[in-house]
CSV table of C-alpha atoms in Angstrom, one decimal:
chain,number,residue,atom,x,y,z
A,3,MET,CA,0.1,-0.3,0.2
A,4,GLU,CA,1.6,3.1,-1.5
A,5,THR,CA,1.4,6.0,0.6
A,6,LYS,CA,0.2,9.9,-1.2
A,7,TYR,CA,-0.3,12.9,-0.2
A,8,ALA,CA,-3.4,15.3,-0.1
A,9,ARG,CA,-2.4,18.8,0.2
A,10,LEU,CA,-3.5,22.8,0.9
A,11,ASN,CA,-1.7,24.8,-0.5
A,12,LEU,CA,-1.8,28.9,0.3
A,13,LYS,CA,-0.7,31.2,-2.3
A,14,LEU,CA,1.0,34.0,-0.3
A,15,LYS,CA,1.1,37.9,-1.1
A,16,ASN,CA,5.0,38.5,-1.6
A,17,ASP,CA,3.6,42.4,0.4
A,18,LYS,CA,2.1,41.0,3.5
A,19,VAL,CA,3.7,38.5,4.8
A,20,THR,CA,6.2,38.3,7.6
A,21,ASN,CA,8.2,35.8,9.1
A,22,GLU,CA,5.7,36.3,12.3
A,23,ASP,CA,2.6,35.1,9.8
A,24,LEU,CA,4.7,32.2,8.5
A,25,GLU,CA,5.5,30.9,12.0
A,26,LYS,CA,2.4,31.6,13.2
A,27,TRP,CA,0.2,30.0,10.0
A,28,GLN,CA,2.2,26.9,9.6
A,29,LYS,CA,1.4,26.2,13.4
A,30,THR,CA,-1.7,26.9,12.8
A,31,LEU,CA,-2.2,24.4,9.5
A,32,TYR,CA,-0.7,22.2,11.7
A,33,GLU,CA,-2.8,21.7,14.7
A,34,SER,CA,-5.9,22.2,12.3
A,35,ALA,CA,-5.2,19.1,11.1
A,36,LEU,CA,-4.9,18.0,13.7
A,37,GLU,CA,-8.1,18.8,15.0
A,38,GLY,CA,-9.5,17.6,11.7
A,39,LEU,CA,-8.4,14.1,13.3
A,40,ALA,CA,-5.1,13.5,11.1
A,41,ASP,CA,-2.7,11.2,12.1
A,42,ASP,CA,0.2,12.4,10.5
A,43,VAL,CA,0.6,15.8,9.4
A,44,GLU,CA,3.4,17.9,7.6
A,45,VAL,CA,3.6,21.5,7.0
A,46,PHE,CA,5.6,22.8,4.2
A,47,TYR,CA,7.2,25.9,3.0
A,48,LEU,CA,7.9,26.8,-0.5
A,49,GLU,CA,9.9,29.6,-0.6
A,50,THR,CA,10.8,30.1,-4.2
A,51,GLU,CA,7.2,29.9,-5.2
A,52,LYS,CA,5.5,31.8,-1.3
A,53,VAL,CA,3.4,29.0,-1.0
A,54,ILE,CA,2.6,27.8,2.1
A,55,GLY,CA,0.3,24.5,2.6
A,56,VAL,CA,-0.5,21.1,4.9
A,57,SER,CA,0.0,17.8,3.3
A,58,VAL,CA,-1.4,14.8,5.2
A,59,PRO,CA,-0.9,11.0,3.9
A,60,TYR,CA,-3.6,8.9,2.2
A,61,TYR,CA,-3.8,5.3,0.7
A,62,ASP,CA,-5.9,3.7,-2.0
A,63,GLU,CA,-7.9,2.0,0.1
A,64,GLY,CA,-11.0,2.6,1.7
A,65,LEU,CA,-12.0,5.7,3.5
A,66,SER,CA,-8.3,7.1,3.4
A,67,LEU,CA,-8.5,9.7,1.0
A,68,LEU,CA,-12.0,11.4,2.3
A,69,GLU,CA,-10.6,11.3,6.3
A,70,ALA,CA,-7.2,13.6,4.6
A,71,GLY,CA,-9.9,15.9,3.2
A,72,MET,CA,-11.5,16.2,6.0
A,73,ALA,CA,-8.6,17.1,7.8
A,74,LEU,CA,-7.7,19.7,5.1
A,75,GLY,CA,-11.5,21.2,4.8
A,76,TYR,CA,-10.6,21.8,8.5
A,77,CYS,CA,-7.8,23.7,8.0
A,78,GLN,CA,-9.6,25.4,5.2
A,79,ARG,CA,-12.2,26.3,7.3
A,80,THR,CA,-9.7,27.6,10.3
A,81,ILE,CA,-8.1,29.9,7.5
A,82,GLU,CA,-11.5,31.5,6.6
A,83,ASP,CA,-13.2,32.0,10.0
A,84,ASN,CA,-9.5,34.1,10.8
A,85,TYR,CA,-10.1,36.2,7.8
A,86,VAL,CA,-5.7,36.7,7.0
A,87,ASN,CA,-5.2,39.1,4.0
A,88,ILE,CA,-1.0,37.7,3.6
A,89,PHE,CA,-3.1,34.9,0.8
A,90,ASN,CA,-3.9,35.4,-2.7
A,91,GLN,CA,-5.3,31.9,-3.3
A,92,SER,CA,-5.9,28.5,-2.2
A,93,TRP,CA,-5.9,24.9,-4.3
A,94,ASN,CA,-5.8,21.3,-3.3
A,95,SER,CA,-3.6,18.6,-5.2
A,96,LEU,CA,-2.4,15.3,-4.7
A,97,HIS,CA,0.5,14.2,-4.9
A,98,GLU,CA,2.6,10.9,-4.6
A,99,SER,CA,5.0,10.2,-2.6
A,100,ASP,CA,8.2,11.2,-4.6
A,101,GLY,CA,6.7,14.7,-4.7
A,102,THR,CA,5.1,14.1,-8.2
A,103,VAL,CA,1.5,16.1,-8.9
A,104,ILE,CA,-1.3,13.3,-9.6
A,105,GLU,CA,-4.0,15.8,-9.3
A,106,SER,CA,-4.4,19.8,-8.8
A,107,THR,CA,-6.8,22.4,-8.5
A,108,LEU,CA,-5.0,24.7,-9.9
């Protein structure tokens, strides 16, 4: 059973982001995914692309992808409930374990 990853990606506004913002939102995304019942969570920051996000593993069996989606939905809701003006856009994507994009809403 191969592990794959579901991600919530958030494009940052260059002129609005501070290091404190990055640290705060990485922590918030991590905690939100755990509250959304994710068993394993990884937050990431792609500096060259100015993208922050959260990644949750899933497997090609049963309800695993649904469970990952619920955790990412919880993160999205946390962002919406705490209006913040540092993100240009958000999108979801699925990735192979080596990082190859399987599918993306962007």
